[in-house]
């Protein structure tokens, strides 16, 4: 009998083990998260060295309280003011900072200087006349628990000096700052909370997706820990970058890893219960969540902005108040009527609220937040007309993106007509796609009454309706044209007739004040469109455009997508022609719902094409997988716009509004109601004081808006001025910003005639969060004006001499 050959059973290794039970998957999930955090801790212990060249242009975004750069070549530096700061990288604590600086000021002895670290420790030393290094220990950062925290090193000289023939107050000259950390020398480095949260979120997302298809352990580690390791290496090497950019980059790693997972394991993924469940998720529940997020974020933004409106919103309130009091839609009762507002419908609505005794400031905020919530809800209906083959919950994604956007919350909180116009345009576009022509024209007319741009969007829609196939032919085309024309023509024509009769001009006075006809204005508009959202890099949007051009996309194949793209393109062209705006990305948020829907629809088309390319079929499960990919990519696109850090720099304007509101209260209490005021910021101060006002920027002044030419090189709405005209009208008071170095008035008023007829009677502190009477400082012969300016009293009130 022949001997049987010996067989050997290959023993499975631990890496080939597959977690089958829920308990085993839970253990692997926790182990992967712990391993990812442990790798992050180890990577951050690698010695780190970073240099901030204070005099370089790249350092501008990292520093504050410095004068312009001096020097040349490889040796540049900046002088500090009385208080300067430099942003430090996250994840360098404990460590050490070496500052190379000099106190050699012309005509003055070198001062002492204090360095205050994020941990609260303060180091004081004596500077010399040469550039020398000064060591500052960096202890543990007390505020590192805040993911949005950006640690700073504060530099405070003991005094400042103004050299001969120089108007600047100089502290010390800083050439560079070198940050160094080494766990052997200074102790273990603690990664910032932002890095930990990013890595955990990435790891959890990938682990949940991988474990749902029960792969072997080695595959879990490959698909989870490798992308996490790449993200951790990026965070550790680029820890000096802006936190928002870090978050966006890590999100990109997560998106790429998930798409790779979907491409290689699409069959097991589409068989999962959670994928099938997402296909049938009701979008209305997602929309309710979006509405809650939008409302909460808007209320938070209002709180972060001290509960105040933007200064321009108070111009609308002044017109509404005068209208409610029976003085007409005027800025100054008794003078020539000037249309210094662009939001007729909102002005009339607020006048109605004032007539029945409701507080205008509160109602302006209620209208703005209510319109924002309406825009989020209307976006769901509009997305349903474009994403006809997508799961219903995906139609709620544009609204979720809007609700979580910091800038969207900002414009909801400041009381402008931005979201009311966006709401009306979104509803009108939805009605057009549903072929409710008369109602669509009526809503377009209301949008025109809210902002003049509504007429342009209606005209674009008329062209789209005439050239598209939605209207059929013959009598049907004429019926549609009539139904879509007469409501708008009736409403808009009546308002234009009123405008010509009441104001004597075919366009608002603000149009003449802001818009010129120069090439520089168009260049400014193009620059505004490309850079108003700096976190959305042009190459990112270009990548999406190329993808849509290369892939047969449902967005460009269907009429609904083409219509939205036409509206967005026309509005973008208008923005360029008029020279952009000055209130952040406000113009883009007039069409933000359309942009959000187009973005999601474009990514959905690309994701669906990609899944079909790898062999999937058009089933509900495959749609759900494409929807998951769409969510990841869309959120990655909008991620930089979501945190409050996008709009929090606008707190500086709200602090200015705080000071101006107290100035208005001061004038109301001390000025005669028959006296007049000339001011460059013609919102809250004229509204609260009630004085007859000359708007020195021309928004509410016919002469400045029509007679002064706009070059298009300065900020929109801020480049026109006529100081001779203002002085010729002999206002009782003039309120204007001062040159912080000389204390002289700005806006071209540094004239002998001004000095001869006006005296400074008060200074206003323009950097406050709470309106208190001490923000207005009466000027006496003993007042140290330069000291007051250094303390933040940078605005002046002048009174005409008897």
PDB file of C-alpha atoms in Angstrom, residues 118-322:
ATOM      1  CA  UNK A 118       0.100  81.655  25.369  1.00  0.00           C
ATOM      2  CA  UNK A 119       0.656  79.971  28.735  1.00  0.00           C
ATOM      3  CA  UNK A 120       0.475  83.385  30.407  1.00  0.00           C
ATOM      4  CA  UNK A 121       4.152  83.532  31.349  1.00  0.00           C
ATOM      5  CA  UNK A 122       5.801  86.908  30.875  1.00  0.00           C
ATOM      6  CA  UNK A 123       9.507  87.548  30.273  1.00  0.00           C
ATOM      7  CA  UNK A 124      10.981  91.033  30.504  1.00  0.00           C
ATOM      8  CA  UNK A 125      14.416  92.025  29.216  1.00  0.00           C
ATOM      9  CA  UNK A 126      16.478  95.064  28.204  1.00  0.00           C
ATOM     10  CA  UNK A 127      17.135  95.526  24.478  1.00  0.00           C
ATOM     11  CA  UNK A 128      20.325  96.869  22.916  1.00  0.00           C
ATOM     12  CA  UNK A 129      21.231  98.905  19.867  1.00  0.00           C
ATOM     13  CA  UNK A 130      22.171  95.793  17.889  1.00  0.00           C
ATOM     14  CA  UNK A 131      20.059  92.943  16.571  1.00  0.00           C
ATOM     15  CA  UNK A 132      20.495  90.233  19.181  1.00  0.00           C
ATOM     16  CA  UNK A 133      18.699  86.959  20.028  1.00  0.00           C
ATOM     17  CA  UNK A 134      16.395  86.752  23.056  1.00  0.00           C
ATOM     18  CA  UNK A 135      15.225  83.374  24.342  1.00  0.00           C
ATOM     19  CA  UNK A 136      11.591  82.934  25.430  1.00  0.00           C
ATOM     20  CA  UNK A 137      10.451  79.586  26.900  1.00  0.00           C
ATOM     21  CA  UNK A 138       7.145  78.264  25.578  1.00  0.00           C
ATOM     22  CA  UNK A 139       5.311  76.404  28.305  1.00  0.00           C
ATOM     23  CA  UNK A 140       2.079  74.483  27.995  1.00  0.00           C
ATOM     24  CA  UNK A 141      -0.652  76.328  26.113  1.00  0.00           C
ATOM     25  CA  UNK A 142      -3.613  76.811  28.446  1.00  0.00           C
ATOM     26  CA  UNK A 143      -6.111  77.362  25.621  1.00  0.00           C
ATOM     27  CA  UNK A 144      -4.988  74.380  23.512  1.00  0.00           C
ATOM     28  CA  UNK A 145      -8.273  72.610  24.250  1.00  0.00           C
ATOM     29  CA  UNK A 146     -10.020  74.949  21.805  1.00  0.00           C
ATOM     30  CA  UNK A 147      -9.691  73.482  18.257  1.00  0.00           C
ATOM     31  CA  UNK A 148      -9.903  76.950  16.678  1.00  0.00           C
ATOM     32  CA  UNK A 149      -7.291  78.432  19.032  1.00  0.00           C
ATOM     33  CA  UNK A 150      -4.264  80.018  17.367  1.00  0.00           C
ATOM     34  CA  UNK A 151      -1.526  80.677  19.968  1.00  0.00           C
ATOM     35  CA  UNK A 152       0.273  84.020  19.787  1.00  0.00           C
ATOM     36  CA  UNK A 153       3.398  85.551  21.281  1.00  0.00           C
ATOM     37  CA  UNK A 154       2.835  89.135  22.446  1.00  0.00           C
ATOM     38  CA  UNK A 155       5.643  91.710  22.240  1.00  0.00           C
ATOM     39  CA  UNK A 156       5.181  94.822  24.382  1.00  0.00           C
ATOM     40  CA  UNK A 157       7.934  97.478  24.574  1.00  0.00           C
ATOM     41  CA  UNK A 158       8.073  99.599  27.719  1.00  0.00           C
ATOM     42  CA  UNK A 159       7.593 102.759  25.636  1.00  0.00           C
ATOM     43  CA  UNK A 160       7.425 103.993  22.064  1.00  0.00           C
ATOM     44  CA  UNK A 161       9.279 106.868  20.433  1.00  0.00           C
ATOM     45  CA  UNK A 162       8.556 109.077  17.413  1.00  0.00           C
ATOM     46  CA  UNK A 163      11.841 109.770  15.583  1.00  0.00           C
ATOM     47  CA  UNK A 164      12.516 113.145  13.946  1.00  0.00           C
ATOM     48  CA  UNK A 165      10.818 113.555  10.562  1.00  0.00           C
ATOM     49  CA  UNK A 166       8.769 110.410  11.216  1.00  0.00           C
ATOM     50  CA  UNK A 167       5.145 110.163  12.348  1.00  0.00           C
ATOM     51  CA  UNK A 168       5.340 106.556  13.512  1.00  0.00           C
ATOM     52  CA  UNK A 169       5.450 105.472  17.134  1.00  0.00           C
ATOM     53  CA  UNK A 170       8.256 102.874  17.211  1.00  0.00           C
ATOM     54  CA  UNK A 171       8.777 100.129  19.769  1.00  0.00           C
ATOM     55  CA  UNK A 172      11.424  97.534  18.845  1.00  0.00           C
ATOM     56  CA  UNK A 173      12.586  96.218  15.462  1.00  0.00           C
ATOM     57  CA  UNK A 174      11.991  92.474  15.005  1.00  0.00           C
ATOM     58  CA  UNK A 175      13.892  90.630  12.288  1.00  0.00           C
ATOM     59  CA  UNK A 176      12.859  86.987  12.793  1.00  0.00           C
ATOM     60  CA  UNK A 177      11.419  84.540  15.293  1.00  0.00           C
ATOM     61  CA  UNK A 178      12.653  80.947  15.453  1.00  0.00           C
ATOM     62  CA  UNK A 179      10.428  78.360  17.137  1.00  0.00           C
ATOM     63  CA  UNK A 180      12.080  75.132  18.255  1.00  0.00           C
ATOM     64  CA  UNK A 181      10.777  72.098  20.094  1.00  0.00           C
ATOM     65  CA  UNK A 182      12.487  68.875  21.151  1.00  0.00           C
ATOM     66  CA  UNK A 183      10.943  66.392  23.618  1.00  0.00           C
ATOM     67  CA  UNK A 184      14.381  65.362  24.901  1.00  0.00           C
ATOM     68  CA  UNK A 185      15.202  68.925  25.892  1.00  0.00           C
ATOM     69  CA  UNK A 186      11.840  70.501  26.735  1.00  0.00           C
ATOM     70  CA  UNK A 187       9.584  67.518  27.459  1.00  0.00           C
ATOM     71  CA  UNK A 188       6.924  65.635  25.458  1.00  0.00           C
ATOM     72  CA  UNK A 189       4.998  67.707  22.936  1.00  0.00           C
ATOM     73  CA  UNK A 190       1.219  67.539  23.204  1.00  0.00           C
ATOM     74  CA  UNK A 191      -0.521  67.496  19.794  1.00  0.00           C
ATOM     75  CA  UNK A 192      -3.162  70.204  19.378  1.00  0.00           C
ATOM     76  CA  UNK A 193      -6.749  69.164  19.918  1.00  0.00           C
ATOM     77  CA  UNK A 194      -7.530  70.043  16.310  1.00  0.00           C
ATOM     78  CA  UNK A 195      -5.047  67.442  15.076  1.00  0.00           C
ATOM     79  CA  UNK A 196      -6.425  64.789  17.432  1.00  0.00           C
ATOM     80  CA  UNK A 197     -10.011  65.476  16.374  1.00  0.00           C
ATOM     81  CA  UNK A 198      -9.126  65.420  12.690  1.00  0.00           C
ATOM     82  CA  UNK A 199      -7.260  62.137  12.963  1.00  0.00           C
ATOM     83  CA  UNK A 200      -9.998  60.569  15.082  1.00  0.00           C
ATOM     84  CA  UNK A 201     -12.723  61.663  12.660  1.00  0.00           C
ATOM     85  CA  UNK A 202     -10.761  60.307   9.696  1.00  0.00           C
ATOM     86  CA  UNK A 203     -10.002  57.028  11.461  1.00  0.00           C
ATOM     87  CA  UNK A 204     -13.569  56.491  12.648  1.00  0.00           C
ATOM     88  CA  UNK A 205     -15.013  57.200   9.200  1.00  0.00           C
ATOM     89  CA  UNK A 206     -12.706  54.774   7.446  1.00  0.00           C
ATOM     90  CA  UNK A 207     -12.940  52.123  10.180  1.00  0.00           C
ATOM     91  CA  UNK A 208     -16.742  52.089  10.097  1.00  0.00           C
ATOM     92  CA  UNK A 209     -16.762  51.750   6.322  1.00  0.00           C
ATOM     93  CA  UNK A 210     -14.075  49.048   6.221  1.00  0.00           C
ATOM     94  CA  UNK A 211     -15.473  46.965   9.075  1.00  0.00           C
ATOM     95  CA  UNK A 212     -18.907  46.914   7.457  1.00  0.00           C
ATOM     96  CA  UNK A 213     -17.554  44.577   4.723  1.00  0.00           C
ATOM     97  CA  UNK A 214     -15.790  42.238   7.229  1.00  0.00           C
ATOM     98  CA  UNK A 215     -12.311  42.236   5.639  1.00  0.00           C
ATOM     99  CA  UNK A 216      -9.221  40.580   7.142  1.00  0.00           C
ATOM    100  CA  UNK A 217      -7.294  42.517   9.741  1.00  0.00           C
ATOM    101  CA  UNK A 218      -4.465  43.442   7.396  1.00  0.00           C
ATOM    102  CA  UNK A 219      -6.922  45.114   5.029  1.00  0.00           C
ATOM    103  CA  UNK A 220      -8.435  47.068   7.917  1.00  0.00           C
ATOM    104  CA  UNK A 221      -5.011  48.340   8.861  1.00  0.00           C
ATOM    105  CA  UNK A 222      -4.174  49.175   5.235  1.00  0.00           C
ATOM    106  CA  UNK A 223      -7.314  51.188   4.526  1.00  0.00           C
ATOM    107  CA  UNK A 224      -7.481  52.905   7.918  1.00  0.00           C
ATOM    108  CA  UNK A 225      -4.010  53.397   9.339  1.00  0.00           C
ATOM    109  CA  UNK A 226      -2.214  54.280   6.091  1.00  0.00           C
ATOM    110  CA  UNK A 227      -4.441  57.299   5.260  1.00  0.00           C
ATOM    111  CA  UNK A 228      -4.288  58.293   8.938  1.00  0.00           C
ATOM    112  CA  UNK A 229      -0.490  58.098   8.883  1.00  0.00           C
ATOM    113  CA  UNK A 230      -0.345  60.317   5.782  1.00  0.00           C
ATOM    114  CA  UNK A 231      -2.652  62.864   7.411  1.00  0.00           C
ATOM    115  CA  UNK A 232      -0.633  62.807  10.632  1.00  0.00           C
ATOM    116  CA  UNK A 233       2.600  63.378   8.761  1.00  0.00           C
ATOM    117  CA  UNK A 234       1.046  66.352   6.992  1.00  0.00           C
ATOM    118  CA  UNK A 235      -0.194  67.816  10.275  1.00  0.00           C
ATOM    119  CA  UNK A 236       3.190  67.424  11.950  1.00  0.00           C
ATOM    120  CA  UNK A 237       5.227  68.827   9.060  1.00  0.00           C
ATOM    121  CA  UNK A 238       2.871  71.730   8.298  1.00  0.00           C
ATOM    122  CA  UNK A 239       1.803  72.644  11.801  1.00  0.00           C
ATOM    123  CA  UNK A 240       2.611  76.308  11.112  1.00  0.00           C
ATOM    124  CA  UNK A 241      -0.179  76.473   8.525  1.00  0.00           C
ATOM    125  CA  UNK A 242      -3.574  77.956   9.151  1.00  0.00           C
ATOM    126  CA  UNK A 243      -5.784  75.490  11.089  1.00  0.00           C
ATOM    127  CA  UNK A 244      -8.508  75.778   8.484  1.00  0.00           C
ATOM    128  CA  UNK A 245      -6.115  74.726   5.744  1.00  0.00           C
ATOM    129  CA  UNK A 246      -4.952  71.803   7.858  1.00  0.00           C
ATOM    130  CA  UNK A 247      -8.523  70.649   8.358  1.00  0.00           C
ATOM    131  CA  UNK A 248      -9.240  70.902   4.657  1.00  0.00           C
ATOM    132  CA  UNK A 249      -6.146  68.924   3.723  1.00  0.00           C
ATOM    133  CA  UNK A 250      -6.936  66.148   6.193  1.00  0.00           C
ATOM    134  CA  UNK A 251     -10.493  66.039   4.902  1.00  0.00           C
ATOM    135  CA  UNK A 252      -9.033  65.583   1.424  1.00  0.00           C
ATOM    136  CA  UNK A 253      -7.080  62.556   2.664  1.00  0.00           C
ATOM    137  CA  UNK A 254     -10.279  61.117   4.062  1.00  0.00           C
ATOM    138  CA  UNK A 255     -12.211  61.706   0.846  1.00  0.00           C
ATOM    139  CA  UNK A 256      -9.471  60.115  -1.250  1.00  0.00           C
ATOM    140  CA  UNK A 257      -9.221  57.089   1.046  1.00  0.00           C
ATOM    141  CA  UNK A 258     -12.977  56.532   1.085  1.00  0.00           C
ATOM    142  CA  UNK A 259     -13.225  56.835  -2.694  1.00  0.00           C
ATOM    143  CA  UNK A 260     -10.391  54.327  -3.049  1.00  0.00           C
ATOM    144  CA  UNK A 261     -12.233  51.993  -0.701  1.00  0.00           C
ATOM    145  CA  UNK A 262     -15.456  52.405  -2.677  1.00  0.00           C
ATOM    146  CA  UNK A 263     -13.695  51.771  -5.974  1.00  0.00           C
ATOM    147  CA  UNK A 264     -12.027  48.536  -4.826  1.00  0.00           C
ATOM    148  CA  UNK A 265     -14.840  47.095  -2.703  1.00  0.00           C
ATOM    149  CA  UNK A 266     -17.993  48.499  -4.252  1.00  0.00           C
ATOM    150  CA  UNK A 267     -19.853  45.182  -4.341  1.00  0.00           C
ATOM    151  CA  UNK A 268     -19.497  44.381  -0.610  1.00  0.00           C
ATOM    152  CA  UNK A 269     -20.258  48.011   0.222  1.00  0.00           C
ATOM    153  CA  UNK A 270     -23.448  48.226  -1.829  1.00  0.00           C
ATOM    154  CA  UNK A 271     -24.679  45.033  -0.166  1.00  0.00           C
ATOM    155  CA  UNK A 272     -24.522  46.561   3.278  1.00  0.00           C
ATOM    156  CA  UNK A 273     -27.705  47.417   5.152  1.00  0.00           C
ATOM    157  CA  UNK A 274     -26.568  50.932   6.037  1.00  0.00           C
ATOM    158  CA  UNK A 275     -25.985  51.728   2.351  1.00  0.00           C
ATOM    159  CA  UNK A 276     -29.475  50.501   1.430  1.00  0.00           C
ATOM    160  CA  UNK A 277     -30.982  52.414   4.326  1.00  0.00           C
ATOM    161  CA  UNK A 278     -29.383  55.655   3.173  1.00  0.00           C
ATOM    162  CA  UNK A 279     -30.988  55.208  -0.237  1.00  0.00           C
ATOM    163  CA  UNK A 280     -34.451  55.510   1.316  1.00  0.00           C
ATOM    164  CA  UNK A 281     -33.719  58.153   3.947  1.00  0.00           C
ATOM    165  CA  UNK A 282     -36.359  60.884   3.916  1.00  0.00           C
ATOM    166  CA  UNK A 283     -34.785  64.228   3.022  1.00  0.00           C
ATOM    167  CA  UNK A 284     -37.357  66.171   5.057  1.00  0.00           C
ATOM    168  CA  UNK A 285     -35.822  64.982   8.306  1.00  0.00           C
ATOM    169  CA  UNK A 286     -32.387  66.065   7.101  1.00  0.00           C
ATOM    170  CA  UNK A 287     -33.874  69.445   6.171  1.00  0.00           C
ATOM    171  CA  UNK A 288     -35.308  69.882   9.671  1.00  0.00           C
ATOM    172  CA  UNK A 289     -31.830  69.265  11.052  1.00  0.00           C
ATOM    173  CA  UNK A 290     -30.416  71.828   8.618  1.00  0.00           C
ATOM    174  CA  UNK A 291     -32.980  74.411   9.735  1.00  0.00           C
ATOM    175  CA  UNK A 292     -32.015  73.831  13.360  1.00  0.00           C
ATOM    176  CA  UNK A 293     -28.326  74.230  12.540  1.00  0.00           C
ATOM    177  CA  UNK A 294     -28.981  77.406  10.529  1.00  0.00           C
ATOM    178  CA  UNK A 295     -31.038  78.994  13.298  1.00  0.00           C
ATOM    179  CA  UNK A 296     -28.555  78.080  16.028  1.00  0.00           C
ATOM    180  CA  UNK A 297     -25.547  79.235  13.994  1.00  0.00           C
ATOM    181  CA  UNK A 298     -27.218  82.550  13.129  1.00  0.00           C
ATOM    182  CA  UNK A 299     -28.011  83.193  16.802  1.00  0.00           C
ATOM    183  CA  UNK A 300     -24.440  82.330  17.737  1.00  0.00           C
ATOM    184  CA  UNK A 301     -23.129  84.701  15.050  1.00  0.00           C
ATOM    185  CA  UNK A 302     -25.387  87.451  16.380  1.00  0.00           C
ATOM    186  CA  UNK A 303     -24.006  86.886  19.872  1.00  0.00           C
ATOM    187  CA  UNK A 304     -20.412  86.805  18.605  1.00  0.00           C
ATOM    188  CA  UNK A 305     -21.052  90.109  16.810  1.00  0.00           C
ATOM    189  CA  UNK A 306     -22.354  91.717  20.030  1.00  0.00           C
ATOM    190  CA  UNK A 307     -25.981  91.645  18.874  1.00  0.00           C
ATOM    191  CA  UNK A 308     -25.457  94.571  16.489  1.00  0.00           C
ATOM    192  CA  UNK A 309     -26.391  95.121  12.890  1.00  0.00           C
ATOM    193  CA  UNK A 310     -23.998  96.096  10.133  1.00  0.00           C
ATOM    194  CA  UNK A 311     -23.723  99.875   9.865  1.00  0.00           C
ATOM    195  CA  UNK A 312     -25.322  99.918   6.391  1.00  0.00           C
ATOM    196  CA  UNK A 313     -28.414  98.213   7.833  1.00  0.00           C
ATOM    197  CA  UNK A 314     -29.085 101.295   9.970  1.00  0.00           C
ATOM    198  CA  UNK A 315     -29.446 103.349   6.776  1.00  0.00           C
ATOM    199  CA  UNK A 316     -32.432 101.171   5.884  1.00  0.00           C
ATOM    200  CA  UNK A 317     -33.759 101.611   9.412  1.00  0.00           C
ATOM    201  CA  UNK A 318     -33.500 105.417   9.096  1.00  0.00           C
ATOM    202  CA  UNK A 319     -35.533 105.406   5.872  1.00  0.00           C
ATOM    203  CA  UNK A 320     -38.098 103.043   7.418  1.00  0.00           C
ATOM    204  CA  UNK A 321     -38.364 105.210  10.549  1.00  0.00           C
ATOM    205  CA  UNK A 322     -38.895 108.388   8.516  1.00  0.00           C
TER     206      UNK A 322
END
